[in-house]
mmCIF file of C-alpha atoms and ligand atoms in Angstrom:
data_model
loop_
_atom_site.group_PDB
_atom_site.id
_atom_site.type_symbol
_atom_site.label_atom_id
_atom_site.label_comp_id
_atom_site.label_asym_id
_atom_site.label_seq_id
_atom_site.Cartn_x
_atom_site.Cartn_y
_atom_site.Cartn_z
ATOM 1 C CA MET J 1 2.710 -18.368 13.311
ATOM 2 C CA ALA J 2 3.830 -19.309 9.948
ATOM 3 C CA GLU J 3 3.874 -22.917 8.115
ATOM 4 C CA GLN J 4 6.094 -23.436 5.039
ATOM 5 C CA VAL J 5 4.636 -25.409 2.129
ATOM 6 C CA GLY J 6 7.116 -25.765 -0.841
ATOM 7 C CA GLU J 7 8.173 -22.252 -1.578
ATOM 8 C CA MET J 8 5.281 -20.656 -0.127
ATOM 9 C CA VAL J 9 4.476 -19.917 3.478
ATOM 10 C CA THR J 10 1.375 -19.443 5.279
ATOM 11 C CA VAL J 11 1.414 -16.631 7.971
ATOM 12 C CA GLU J 12 -1.578 -15.996 10.215
ATOM 13 C CA PHE J 13 -2.104 -12.714 12.106
ATOM 14 C CA ALA J 14 -4.501 -10.519 13.918
ATOM 15 C CA VAL J 15 -5.174 -6.849 14.007
ATOM 16 C CA GLY J 16 -7.083 -5.312 16.885
ATOM 17 C CA ILE J 17 -10.069 -3.312 15.885
ATOM 18 C CA GLY J 18 -11.854 -1.636 18.891
ATOM 19 C CA ASP J 19 -13.209 -4.745 20.926
ATOM 20 C CA GLY J 20 -12.810 -7.048 18.180
ATOM 21 C CA GLN J 21 -9.984 -8.381 15.869
ATOM 22 C CA PHE J 22 -9.431 -8.968 12.122
ATOM 23 C CA LYS J 23 -7.813 -12.535 12.106
ATOM 24 C CA ALA J 24 -6.575 -13.759 8.878
ATOM 25 C CA SER J 25 -4.101 -16.047 7.141
ATOM 26 C CA ALA J 26 -2.029 -15.225 4.102
ATOM 27 C CA THR J 27 -0.053 -17.397 1.892
ATOM 28 C CA VAL J 28 3.097 -15.451 0.775
ATOM 29 C CA PRO J 29 6.370 -16.457 -1.002
ATOM 30 C CA ALA J 30 8.849 -17.967 1.635
ATOM 31 C CA GLY J 31 11.774 -16.505 -0.375
ATOM 32 C CA GLN J 32 12.515 -12.753 -1.538
ATOM 33 C CA THR J 33 9.537 -10.759 -2.730
ATOM 34 C CA ASN J 34 8.585 -6.975 -2.581
ATOM 35 C CA LEU J 35 5.487 -5.057 -1.762
ATOM 36 C CA THR J 36 4.106 -4.966 -5.267
ATOM 37 C CA GLN J 37 4.426 -8.579 -5.920
ATOM 38 C CA ILE J 38 2.433 -9.369 -2.802
ATOM 39 C CA LEU J 39 -0.361 -7.056 -3.842
ATOM 40 C CA PRO J 40 -2.613 -10.003 -4.820
ATOM 41 C CA VAL J 41 -2.249 -11.104 -1.011
ATOM 42 C CA LEU J 42 -3.323 -7.644 0.014
ATOM 43 C CA GLN J 43 -6.276 -7.591 -2.369
ATOM 44 C CA SER J 44 -7.504 -10.968 -1.220
ATOM 45 C CA LEU J 45 -7.206 -9.824 2.354
ATOM 46 C CA SER J 46 -8.950 -6.482 1.818
ATOM 47 C CA SER J 47 -11.702 -8.291 -0.022
ATOM 48 C CA SER J 48 -12.441 -10.806 2.739
ATOM 49 C CA PHE J 49 -12.343 -8.131 5.428
ATOM 50 C CA ILE J 50 -14.869 -6.278 3.254
ATOM 51 C CA GLU J 51 -17.023 -9.180 2.917
ATOM 52 C CA GLY J 52 -17.178 -9.582 6.671
ATOM 53 C CA VAL J 53 -18.144 -5.850 7.000
ATOM 54 C CA THR J 54 -20.770 -6.230 4.278
ATOM 55 C CA ALA J 55 -22.144 -9.262 5.721
ATOM 56 C CA GLN J 56 -22.449 -7.580 9.310
ATOM 57 C CA LEU J 57 -24.387 -4.699 7.582
ATOM 58 C CA ALA J 58 -26.703 -6.720 5.951
ATOM 59 C CA GLU J 59 -27.496 -8.392 9.005
ATOM 60 C CA SER J 60 -28.060 -5.170 10.750
ATOM 61 C CA GLY J 61 -30.697 -4.184 8.077
ATOM 62 C CA GLN J 62 -27.985 -1.617 6.101
ATOM 63 C CA PRO J 63 -27.337 -3.778 3.062
ATOM 64 C CA VAL J 64 -24.563 -2.335 0.800
ATOM 65 C CA SER J 65 -26.253 -1.291 -2.506
ATOM 66 C CA CYS J 66 -23.245 -1.444 -4.802
ATOM 67 C CA ARG J 67 -23.955 -3.895 -7.553
ATOM 68 C CA ALA J 68 -22.275 -5.104 -10.805
ATOM 69 C CA GLY J 69 -23.180 -2.813 -13.779
ATOM 70 C CA CYS J 70 -23.465 0.219 -11.616
ATOM 71 C CA GLY J 71 -20.351 2.378 -12.447
ATOM 72 C CA ALA J 72 -21.716 5.502 -11.060
ATOM 73 C CA CYS J 73 -18.571 5.733 -8.719
ATOM 74 C CA CYS J 74 -16.225 4.934 -11.462
ATOM 75 C CA ARG J 75 -16.262 8.656 -12.741
ATOM 76 C CA GLN J 76 -14.662 9.754 -9.634
ATOM 77 C CA MET J 77 -10.901 10.362 -9.030
ATOM 78 C CA ALA J 78 -9.540 7.033 -8.124
ATOM 79 C CA PRO J 79 -6.210 7.534 -6.123
ATOM 80 C CA ILE J 80 -4.044 4.433 -6.638
ATOM 81 C CA SER J 81 -0.936 3.918 -4.646
ATOM 82 C CA ILE J 82 2.449 3.900 -6.472
ATOM 83 C CA PHE J 83 2.705 -0.005 -5.933
ATOM 84 C CA GLU J 84 -0.801 -0.724 -7.570
ATOM 85 C CA ALA J 85 0.504 1.773 -10.245
ATOM 86 C CA GLU J 86 3.597 -0.328 -10.645
ATOM 87 C CA ALA J 87 1.512 -3.743 -10.590
ATOM 88 C CA LEU J 88 -1.257 -2.398 -13.013
ATOM 89 C CA SER J 89 1.744 -1.273 -15.372
ATOM 90 C CA ALA J 90 3.178 -4.570 -15.361
ATOM 91 C CA TRP J 91 -0.068 -6.103 -16.170
ATOM 92 C CA ILE J 92 -0.598 -3.683 -19.076
ATOM 93 C CA ARG J 93 2.731 -4.698 -20.588
ATOM 94 C CA THR J 94 1.541 -8.413 -20.697
ATOM 95 C CA LEU J 95 -1.570 -7.586 -22.828
ATOM 96 C CA PRO J 96 -1.588 -7.733 -26.456
ATOM 97 C CA GLU J 97 -0.401 -4.895 -28.344
ATOM 98 C CA ALA J 98 -3.816 -3.979 -29.819
ATOM 99 C CA ARG J 99 -5.216 -3.922 -26.595
ATOM 100 C CA GLN J 100 -2.546 -1.957 -25.051
ATOM 101 C CA GLU J 101 -3.055 0.801 -27.691
ATOM 102 C CA GLN J 102 -6.814 0.618 -27.001
ATOM 103 C CA LEU J 103 -6.186 1.493 -23.547
ATOM 104 C CA ALA J 104 -3.605 4.173 -24.105
ATOM 105 C CA SER J 105 -5.910 5.790 -26.293
ATOM 106 C CA ARG J 106 -8.781 5.506 -23.652
ATOM 107 C CA PHE J 107 -6.699 7.070 -20.998
ATOM 108 C CA HIS J 108 -5.459 9.709 -23.356
ATOM 109 C CA GLN J 109 -9.159 10.568 -24.237
ATOM 110 C CA ALA J 110 -10.081 10.709 -20.627
ATOM 111 C CA LEU J 111 -7.175 13.206 -19.995
ATOM 112 C CA VAL J 112 -8.127 15.333 -22.899
ATOM 113 C CA ALA J 113 -11.597 15.295 -21.642
ATOM 114 C CA LEU J 114 -10.496 16.363 -18.110
ATOM 115 C CA GLY J 115 -8.299 18.879 -19.390
ATOM 116 C CA ALA J 116 -11.265 20.422 -21.480
ATOM 117 C CA ALA J 117 -13.117 20.621 -18.166
ATOM 118 C CA GLY J 118 -10.537 22.563 -16.417
ATOM 119 C CA ILE J 119 -9.768 19.838 -14.057
ATOM 120 C CA ILE J 120 -6.015 18.723 -14.807
ATOM 121 C CA ASP J 121 -4.542 21.618 -13.830
ATOM 122 C CA ARG J 122 -6.269 21.761 -10.491
ATOM 123 C CA MET J 123 -5.545 18.319 -10.082
ATOM 124 C CA VAL J 124 -1.751 18.746 -10.004
ATOM 125 C CA GLU J 125 -1.784 21.735 -7.410
ATOM 126 C CA GLU J 126 -4.415 20.532 -5.191
ATOM 127 C CA ASP J 127 -3.887 18.316 -2.183
ATOM 128 C CA TRP J 128 -6.808 15.875 -2.533
ATOM 129 C CA GLN J 129 -6.534 14.340 0.828
ATOM 130 C CA ALA J 130 -6.505 17.502 2.671
ATOM 131 C CA GLU J 131 -10.116 18.094 4.379
ATOM 132 C CA THR J 132 -10.441 21.368 2.675
ATOM 133 C CA GLU J 133 -13.436 22.833 1.001
ATOM 134 C CA SER J 134 -11.472 23.396 -2.236
ATOM 135 C CA ALA J 135 -10.201 19.824 -2.255
ATOM 136 C CA ARG J 136 -13.897 18.614 -1.831
ATOM 137 C CA LYS J 137 -15.101 20.839 -4.599
ATOM 138 C CA LEU J 138 -12.477 19.483 -6.999
ATOM 139 C CA ALA J 139 -13.451 16.118 -6.305
ATOM 140 C CA LEU J 140 -17.222 17.053 -7.196
ATOM 141 C CA ASP J 141 -16.042 18.908 -10.255
ATOM 142 C CA TYR J 142 -14.168 15.850 -11.282
ATOM 143 C CA LEU J 143 -17.284 13.612 -10.922
ATOM 144 C CA TYR J 144 -19.508 15.932 -12.736
ATOM 145 C CA ALA J 145 -17.086 16.143 -15.613
ATOM 146 C CA ARG J 146 -18.643 12.508 -16.189
ATOM 147 C CA VAL J 147 -15.460 11.200 -17.364
ATOM 148 C CA PRO J 148 -15.736 7.402 -17.075
ATOM 149 C CA CYS J 149 -12.455 5.561 -15.828
ATOM 150 C CA PRO J 150 -10.985 4.195 -18.966
ATOM 151 C CA LEU J 151 -11.094 0.784 -17.623
ATOM 152 C CA LEU J 152 -14.792 1.023 -17.351
ATOM 153 C CA GLU J 153 -16.690 -1.269 -19.914
ATOM 154 C CA GLU J 154 -20.573 -1.420 -20.057
ATOM 155 C CA GLU J 155 -20.656 0.175 -16.787
ATOM 156 C CA SER J 156 -18.585 -2.735 -15.201
ATOM 157 C CA CYS J 157 -14.998 -2.564 -14.333
ATOM 158 C CA SER J 158 -12.875 -4.481 -16.771
ATOM 159 C CA ILE J 159 -10.115 -5.555 -14.435
ATOM 160 C CA HIS J 160 -12.421 -6.422 -11.812
ATOM 161 C CA PRO J 161 -10.312 -9.120 -10.122
ATOM 162 C CA ILE J 162 -7.254 -7.057 -9.902
ATOM 163 C CA ARG J 163 -8.950 -3.597 -9.540
ATOM 164 C CA PRO J 164 -7.129 -1.306 -7.018
ATOM 165 C CA LEU J 165 -7.852 -1.273 -3.226
ATOM 166 C CA ILE J 166 -9.667 2.011 -3.223
ATOM 167 C CA CYS J 167 -12.250 0.774 -5.630
ATOM 168 C CA ARG J 168 -12.876 -2.351 -3.270
ATOM 169 C CA GLU J 169 -13.230 -0.038 -0.531
ATOM 170 C CA TYR J 170 -15.825 2.445 -1.752
ATOM 171 C CA LEU J 171 -19.222 1.180 -0.723
ATOM 172 C CA VAL J 172 -22.339 2.773 -0.010
ATOM 173 C CA THR J 173 -25.816 1.626 1.682
ATOM 174 C CA SER J 174 -27.649 4.514 -0.116
ATOM 175 C CA PRO J 175 -29.412 4.075 -3.512
ATOM 176 C CA PRO J 176 -26.785 3.546 -6.201
ATOM 177 C CA GLU J 177 -28.023 6.413 -8.396
ATOM 178 C CA HIS J 178 -27.434 8.754 -5.615
ATOM 179 C CA CYS J 179 -23.655 8.251 -6.186
ATOM 180 C CA ALA J 180 -23.972 10.059 -9.676
ATOM 181 C CA ASP J 181 -25.300 13.156 -8.135
ATOM 182 C CA PRO J 182 -23.873 13.472 -4.460
ATOM 183 C CA ALA J 183 -24.282 17.417 -4.217
ATOM 184 C CA HIS J 184 -28.092 16.948 -4.502
ATOM 185 C CA LEU J 185 -28.708 13.370 -3.236
ATOM 186 C CA GLN J 186 -27.481 11.829 -0.079
ATOM 187 C CA VAL J 187 -24.602 9.235 -0.406
ATOM 188 C CA VAL J 188 -24.043 7.064 2.717
ATOM 189 C CA PRO J 189 -20.455 5.501 2.398
ATOM 190 C CA VAL J 190 -19.559 2.522 4.382
ATOM 191 C CA HIS J 191 -17.027 3.370 7.186
ATOM 192 C CA LEU J 192 -14.243 0.696 7.059
ATOM 193 C CA PRO J 193 -12.170 0.260 10.378
ATOM 194 C CA LEU J 194 -9.346 -1.024 8.126
ATOM 195 C CA ASN J 195 -8.377 0.873 5.108
ATOM 196 C CA PHE J 196 -5.717 -1.121 3.089
ATOM 197 C CA SER J 197 -5.502 1.407 0.295
ATOM 198 C CA ARG J 198 -4.657 4.199 2.811
ATOM 199 C CA ILE J 199 -1.709 2.067 4.390
ATOM 200 C CA LEU J 200 -0.223 1.425 0.827
ATOM 201 C CA LYS J 201 -0.355 5.262 0.066
ATOM 202 C CA ALA J 202 1.174 6.074 3.420
ATOM 203 C CA ILE J 203 4.091 3.745 2.646
ATOM 204 C CA GLY J 204 4.409 5.291 -0.811
ATOM 205 C CA LYS J 205 4.562 8.696 0.683
ATOM 206 C CA GLU J 206 7.505 7.689 3.103
ATOM 207 C CA LEU J 207 9.426 6.323 0.116
ATOM 208 C CA GLU J 208 8.822 9.305 -2.059
ATOM 209 C CA GLN J 209 9.193 12.228 0.212
ATOM 210 C CA ASP J 210 8.393 14.819 -2.464
ATOM 211 C CA SER J 211 5.249 12.941 -3.528
ATOM 212 C CA ARG J 212 1.804 11.890 -2.166
ATOM 213 C CA GLY J 213 2.646 8.139 -2.454
ATOM 214 C CA TRP J 214 -0.125 7.744 -4.948
ATOM 215 C CA ILE J 215 -1.291 8.734 -8.463
ATOM 216 C CA PRO J 216 -4.867 9.566 -9.763
ATOM 217 C CA LEU J 217 -5.585 6.098 -11.812
ATOM 218 C CA VAL J 218 -6.212 8.280 -14.976
ATOM 219 C CA PHE J 219 -2.541 9.352 -14.912
ATOM 220 C CA LEU J 220 -1.454 5.711 -15.090
ATOM 221 C CA PHE J 221 -0.009 5.733 -18.547
ATOM 222 C CA ALA J 222 2.051 8.879 -18.196
ATOM 223 C CA TRP J 223 3.254 7.219 -14.904
ATOM 224 C CA MET J 224 4.081 3.960 -16.663
ATOM 225 C CA LYS J 225 6.785 5.932 -18.710
ATOM 226 C CA SER J 226 8.746 6.472 -15.514
ATOM 227 C CA GLY J 227 9.740 3.060 -15.319
ATOM 228 C CA ALA J 228 9.689 3.334 -11.703
ATOM 229 C CA ARG J 229 9.728 0.130 -9.252
ATOM 230 C CA PRO J 230 8.640 1.385 -5.969
ATOM 231 C CA GLY J 231 8.202 -2.088 -4.690
ATOM 232 C CA ASP J 232 11.745 -2.877 -4.635
ATOM 233 C CA ALA J 233 12.193 -0.334 -1.766
ATOM 234 C CA VAL J 234 9.969 -2.796 0.468
ATOM 235 C CA ALA J 235 11.508 -6.066 0.024
ATOM 236 C CA GLY J 236 12.366 -9.120 1.827
ATOM 237 C CA THR J 237 11.056 -12.463 2.383
ATOM 238 C CA GLY J 238 7.162 -12.814 1.989
ATOM 239 C CA PRO J 239 6.431 -13.047 6.085
ATOM 240 C CA GLN J 240 8.677 -10.038 6.251
ATOM 241 C CA VAL J 241 7.007 -7.832 3.760
ATOM 242 C CA LEU J 242 3.543 -8.907 4.879
ATOM 243 C CA TYR J 243 4.626 -7.902 8.537
ATOM 244 C CA GLU J 244 5.633 -4.451 7.352
ATOM 245 C CA PHE J 245 2.233 -3.767 5.907
ATOM 246 C CA VAL J 246 0.343 -5.399 9.009
ATOM 247 C CA LYS J 247 2.565 -3.471 11.660
ATOM 248 C CA ARG J 248 1.725 -0.226 10.019
ATOM 249 C CA MET J 249 -1.968 -1.220 9.639
ATOM 250 C CA SER J 250 -1.951 -1.828 13.472
ATOM 251 C CA GLU J 251 -0.240 1.440 14.193
ATOM 252 C CA ALA J 252 -2.948 3.156 11.958
ATOM 253 C CA VAL J 253 -5.710 1.544 13.942
ATOM 254 C CA ASN J 254 -4.126 2.617 17.135
ATOM 255 C CA ARG J 255 -3.746 6.165 15.964
ATOM 256 C CA VAL J 256 -7.392 6.436 14.956
ATOM 257 C CA ARG J 257 -8.243 4.946 18.466
ATOM 258 C CA ALA J 258 -6.029 7.481 20.445
ATOM 259 C CA ASN J 259 -7.374 10.240 18.503
ATOM 260 C CA ASP J 260 -11.046 9.093 19.241
ATOM 261 C CA VAL J 261 -10.195 8.549 23.019
ATOM 262 C CA ALA J 262 -8.527 12.272 22.959
ATOM 263 C CA GLY J 263 -11.365 13.716 20.938
ATOM 264 C CA GLY J 264 -13.834 12.135 23.465
ATOM 265 C CA GLU J 265 -12.168 13.857 26.495
HETATM 266 S S1 SF4 T 301 -10.578 0.496 -11.948
HETATM 267 FE FE1 SF4 T 301 -12.657 -0.315 -12.383
HETATM 268 S S2 SF4 T 301 -13.601 -0.150 -10.413
HETATM 269 FE FE2 SF4 T 301 -11.923 1.153 -10.360
HETATM 270 S S3 SF4 T 301 -12.542 3.129 -11.042
HETATM 271 FE FE3 SF4 T 301 -11.857 1.882 -12.762
HETATM 272 S S4 SF4 T 301 -13.576 0.832 -13.773
HETATM 273 FE FE4 SF4 T 301 -14.101 1.710 -11.818
#
């Protein structure tokens, strides 16, 4: 269902999750746009979905413990889709030159620190998404290198309204301080039945056959130099682009459900 107002159009949709549904509406450009350009819409949908999950958890006595000012998880490797890399690159180019230089320097320092800890070479070689012992070890070693995200300022995200989807989706119900030492303290992550970041990464991987469809956030300034514009490859009217995303999200949910059923047999 779509309702057009001026050059924007509001689209309503629903994605089935188990016995329930995620029903939402989104206002997108009626005319030509692309996946990177409608990223703010996806961020807003992701946030409203997460708010619903967070409220349910609070009601069931398992409140999410993540709070402003806790940047413990911001020392992990943050995988961002190439579309988010494109959007963040465009945003950085709008900043005053002095701020751009400051950020470039922080990203450089983070890479130097990770290099000194022997992490960078392994980051390039390892498949982070693989459920392997070495991938898990690399993720832990990255965290214990204690290199803060270059966008973390005074333990808060300096780009909070436009932060990547993966950062929105990382939530825990365990004590926040546990996130700084997951090898010894139990961390209880929140399972989200809809994972917006994963869908974007999968679309990116389809576009770039020889890549993973994502980059570690700390590589952003290096990636920017490529001038890549992956969003153009998923273009159309606003409703068409949103449909592409929602369709893949539904397919992903159905795949997980089919696997669960097969696993339960
Ligand atoms: S972008 Fe923000 S929320 Fe994400 S890791 Fe960096 S500082 Fe943390």
